Amino acid sequence: MSDRRRSPCPIACTLDIIGDKWTLLVIRDMVLGRSHYKEFLESPEGIATNILADRLVKLVDAGLVEKYPSTLVPGRDAYRLTKKGETLRPILKSIVRWGLENLDGTSIGLSPR
Amino acid sequence: MSDRRRSPCPIACTLDIIGDKWTLLVIRDMVLGRSHYKEFLESPEGIATNILADRLVKLVDAGLVEKYPSTLVPGRDAYRLTKKGETLRPILKSIVRWGLENLDGTSIGLSPR
DNA sequence: ACACGCGACTTGCATTATGCAAGTGTCACA
DNA sequence: TGTGACACTTGCATAATGCAAGTCGCGTGT
């Protein structure tokens, strides 16, 4: 089903999970407290619906995210980071820091949500 | 020439530079002291020649890597991280750490180079 | 002078991933 | 029973990857 890993390098293996332009943005959204499919779609980057669905499945498969019945919206599912998923925070943090320090015009969204 | 950014988010902008399965591996190689095109090709993940050439150009364009005449091999060019490129180390470090702690079978290569 | 080999790419083409728009199935509520 | 929002799927066009083979410049040996 799934591929064999490219090498035993922790960087290579980690990139096979989060090494693309969208996965970490979905995780960022969860860190920021979003949990519904629709909320992820509303993020300013504009992820496509098929890509989002694909990433959610892969993240659940990887054990980083779990689906659970939303308590706020009855009969609706939602997503949240698992304990393992939470351990990605340091990576996210180092990336945020680097972006803020090295890329002009970036800022933490005091997003109007 | 280049696209407008997807959002002002530092994560999104950073991913537009290093958010793929190969870029950080090339940077890893440079951190490990490799500097020649051929050395990058010899890494165990097996990057394709066209992808490597493409990434080197993009990294130079982004100011993270610079080309310089090799002092070891006369008449040959080599690549190394710029000062800005060096600032990626914390990101790399957080990824290595995460991989080692969360992915079975990963290890720092005491590579036979 | 000239063939040779090597390193560093470039090119062609098949496969896969992404982006976009539109369609489908489910469920709570009217 | 109807309606709409929501959460996906599906189709298809475009871009990125992967792989193999070809090109080009340079240094060496003869």
XYZ file of C-alpha atoms (C1' of nucleotides) in Angstrom:
286
model
C 0.000 0.000 0.000
C 2.430 2.631 1.128
C 5.907 3.150 -0.220
C 9.117 2.108 1.362
C 11.013 5.007 2.841
C 13.656 6.761 0.825
C 16.306 6.488 3.508
C 16.550 6.156 7.287
C 17.210 9.894 7.549
C 14.760 11.526 9.963
C 14.547 14.558 7.711
C 13.666 12.543 4.619
C 11.101 10.479 6.515
C 9.513 13.521 8.107
C 9.310 15.248 4.738
C 7.465 12.243 3.358
C 4.699 13.141 5.807
C 4.703 16.923 5.998
C 6.888 17.876 3.033
C 4.489 19.712 0.790
C 2.865 23.117 0.542
C -0.404 22.286 2.305
C -0.078 19.756 5.112
C 1.528 22.085 7.616
C -1.034 24.773 6.861
C -3.819 22.403 7.848
C -1.923 21.588 11.021
C -1.416 25.290 11.642
C -5.165 25.787 11.407
C -5.730 23.080 13.988
C -3.149 24.637 16.275
C -5.082 27.884 15.889
C -8.231 26.137 17.029
C -10.040 25.446 13.796
C -11.561 22.018 13.569
C -14.118 21.892 10.778
C -13.569 21.153 7.124
C -15.189 24.444 6.225
C -12.881 26.413 8.473
C -9.814 24.961 6.789
C -11.251 25.971 3.438
C -11.693 29.514 4.681
C -8.013 30.025 5.420
C -6.565 32.759 3.216
C -4.324 30.442 1.216
C -7.361 28.868 -0.404
C -6.726 25.151 -0.331
C -8.732 23.168 -2.867
C -11.406 20.818 -1.542
C -9.855 17.683 -2.991
C -6.423 18.526 -1.615
C -7.865 19.211 1.818
C -9.795 15.933 1.847
C -6.668 14.098 0.733
C -4.475 15.683 3.427
C -6.980 15.018 6.182
C -7.055 11.326 5.284
C -3.268 11.156 5.182
C -2.910 12.966 8.489
C -5.399 10.649 10.148
C -3.562 7.655 8.659
C -0.308 9.018 10.030
C -1.839 9.278 13.482
C -1.288 13.017 13.678
C -4.944 13.987 13.469
C -8.177 12.390 14.617
C -11.749 12.750 13.535
C -14.329 13.123 16.269
C -17.983 14.056 16.510
C -18.269 17.770 16.950
C -19.804 18.783 20.253
C -20.555 22.275 19.036
C -22.343 21.319 15.850
C -24.478 18.207 16.430
C -24.163 15.405 13.934
C -21.067 16.934 12.428
C -17.548 15.591 12.437
C -14.489 17.609 13.274
C -10.745 17.192 13.320
C -8.122 17.826 15.932
C -4.483 17.050 16.523
C -3.658 13.890 18.382
C -1.017 13.838 21.079
C 1.467 12.835 18.398
C 0.239 15.645 16.177
C 0.806 18.136 18.962
C 4.473 17.204 18.953
C 4.774 18.963 15.606
C 4.446 22.318 17.346
C 8.200 22.880 17.669
C 8.605 22.408 13.922
C 5.804 24.843 13.243
C 7.303 27.268 15.697
C 10.743 27.173 14.104
C 9.170 27.796 10.701
C 7.080 30.709 11.951
C 10.148 32.228 13.546
C 12.221 31.818 10.409
C 9.541 33.285 8.200
C 9.022 36.302 10.409
C 12.738 36.983 10.612
C 13.647 36.336 6.994
C 10.678 37.050 4.771
C 9.445 40.582 4.344
C 5.783 41.233 4.806
C 4.987 38.146 6.821
C 3.070 38.479 10.031
C 1.071 36.441 12.467
C -2.523 36.811 11.514
C -4.567 38.414 14.223
C -7.100 36.814 12.025
C -10.596 38.278 11.980
C -12.327 35.076 12.838
C 8.129 36.165 -13.071
C 7.421 34.876 -9.603
C 4.005 34.409 -8.081
C 2.402 36.595 -5.526
C 2.380 35.036 -2.091
C -0.576 33.017 -0.962
C -0.981 34.911 2.296
C 1.127 36.949 4.720
C 1.439 33.891 6.968
C 5.080 33.137 7.723
C 4.382 29.422 7.494
C 2.779 29.659 4.068
C 5.571 31.887 2.760
C 8.282 29.663 4.145
C 6.642 26.593 2.640
C 6.680 28.303 -0.740
C 10.472 28.147 -0.480
C 11.235 24.919 1.336
C 7.890 23.129 1.217
C 8.654 20.095 -0.888
C 10.297 16.726 -0.532
C 13.755 17.681 -1.795
C 14.827 21.213 -0.932
C 15.557 20.573 2.720
C 17.491 17.433 1.852
C 19.837 19.470 -0.310
C 20.228 21.943 2.518
C 20.847 19.062 4.905
C 23.659 17.872 2.646
C 25.250 21.306 2.725
C 24.965 21.410 6.502
C 26.748 18.058 6.507
C 29.565 19.565 4.486
C 28.797 18.412 0.975
C 29.271 21.053 -1.652
C 29.455 19.467 -5.099
C 26.624 18.573 -7.426
C 27.832 15.011 -7.527
C 27.839 14.676 -3.757
C 24.208 15.734 -3.590
C 23.368 13.087 -6.170
C 25.080 10.467 -4.046
C 22.812 10.994 -1.045
C 20.801 7.858 -0.320
C 17.431 9.357 -1.256
C 18.482 9.484 -4.894
C 17.449 12.901 -6.121
C 17.054 13.156 -9.897
C 19.532 15.338 -11.781
C 16.921 17.712 -13.151
C 15.293 18.191 -9.763
C 18.658 18.875 -8.161
C 19.591 21.434 -10.808
C 16.214 23.080 -10.400
C 16.469 23.268 -6.611
C 19.982 24.665 -6.683
C 18.863 27.491 -8.961
C 15.877 28.242 -6.762
C 17.958 28.195 -3.601
C 20.502 30.551 -5.132
C 17.666 32.812 -6.283
C 16.248 32.794 -2.764
C 19.633 33.853 -1.392
C 19.957 30.747 0.759
C 22.792 29.175 -1.210
C 25.710 30.545 -3.192
C 27.830 29.127 -5.952
C 31.569 29.580 -5.627
C 34.680 28.247 -7.332
C 35.787 25.136 -5.538
C 39.148 25.494 -3.869
C 39.577 21.731 -3.546
C 38.848 20.851 -7.139
C 40.297 23.556 -9.426
C 38.077 24.900 -12.143
C 35.023 23.382 -10.542
C 32.069 25.152 -8.974
C 30.584 24.275 -5.636
C 27.679 25.293 -3.475
C 27.389 26.368 0.115
C 24.858 27.939 2.425
C 24.846 31.700 2.703
C 24.487 33.395 6.053
C 20.757 33.495 5.433
C 20.792 29.828 4.503
C 22.499 28.988 7.767
C 19.528 30.429 9.621
C 17.511 27.436 8.451
C 19.411 25.211 10.869
C 16.840 25.505 13.671
C 14.121 24.312 11.308
C 16.255 21.393 10.225
C 17.042 20.621 13.821
C 13.407 20.577 14.893
C 12.608 18.238 12.023
C 15.474 15.883 12.832
C 14.382 15.783 16.431
C 10.775 15.093 15.540
C 11.707 12.355 13.101
C 13.982 10.617 15.568
C 11.380 10.743 18.306
C 8.327 9.850 16.257
C 9.318 7.717 13.306
C 10.591 4.215 13.858
C 13.784 3.236 12.171
C 15.119 6.702 11.574
C 18.642 7.530 12.592
C 21.333 10.058 11.974
C 23.478 8.664 9.256
C 27.024 8.074 10.324
C 27.155 7.969 6.606
C 30.029 6.150 4.935
C 31.128 9.071 2.865
C 46.438 18.179 -32.021
C 43.071 14.972 -30.630
C 40.449 11.404 -28.578
C 38.751 10.345 -23.813
C 36.547 10.632 -19.533
C 34.252 12.962 -16.017
C 31.340 16.196 -13.834
C 27.387 19.126 -14.464
C 23.776 19.866 -16.384
C 19.634 19.659 -20.224
C 16.057 17.423 -22.720
C 12.151 14.165 -23.725
C 8.734 11.809 -22.206
C 5.798 8.917 -18.977
C 3.693 9.222 -14.461
C 1.857 11.619 -10.569
C 0.213 15.612 -8.065
C -2.237 19.976 -8.037
C -5.867 23.400 -9.160
C -10.450 24.418 -10.418
C -15.278 23.779 -11.261
C -19.143 21.175 -10.882
C -21.680 17.243 -9.050
C -23.311 13.950 -5.253
C -24.950 12.198 -0.791
C -26.215 13.235 4.128
C -28.462 15.415 7.665
C -30.687 18.899 10.575
C -34.305 21.944 10.449
C -38.580 24.208 8.483
C -41.457 16.526 2.262
C -38.438 20.179 0.893
C -34.464 22.894 1.339
C -29.968 24.233 2.158
C -25.568 23.917 4.253
C -21.794 20.924 4.582
C -18.422 17.535 3.414
C -16.732 15.497 0.293
C -16.027 13.212 -5.062
C -15.255 13.370 -9.710
C -13.487 15.079 -14.235
C -10.384 17.243 -16.479
C -6.571 20.741 -17.580
C -2.060 22.073 -16.025
C 2.188 21.721 -13.466
C 5.663 19.027 -10.944
C 8.359 14.583 -10.606
C 10.967 10.596 -11.954
C 13.830 8.312 -15.121
C 16.885 7.616 -18.958
C 19.623 9.430 -22.320
C 22.021 13.192 -24.521
C 24.968 17.482 -24.538
C 28.798 20.535 -23.320
C 33.065 22.230 -21.313
C 37.330 21.192 -19.406
C 41.453 18.814 -17.948
C 44.547 14.744 -19.169
C 47.090 11.437 -21.470
C 49.474 10.264 -26.012
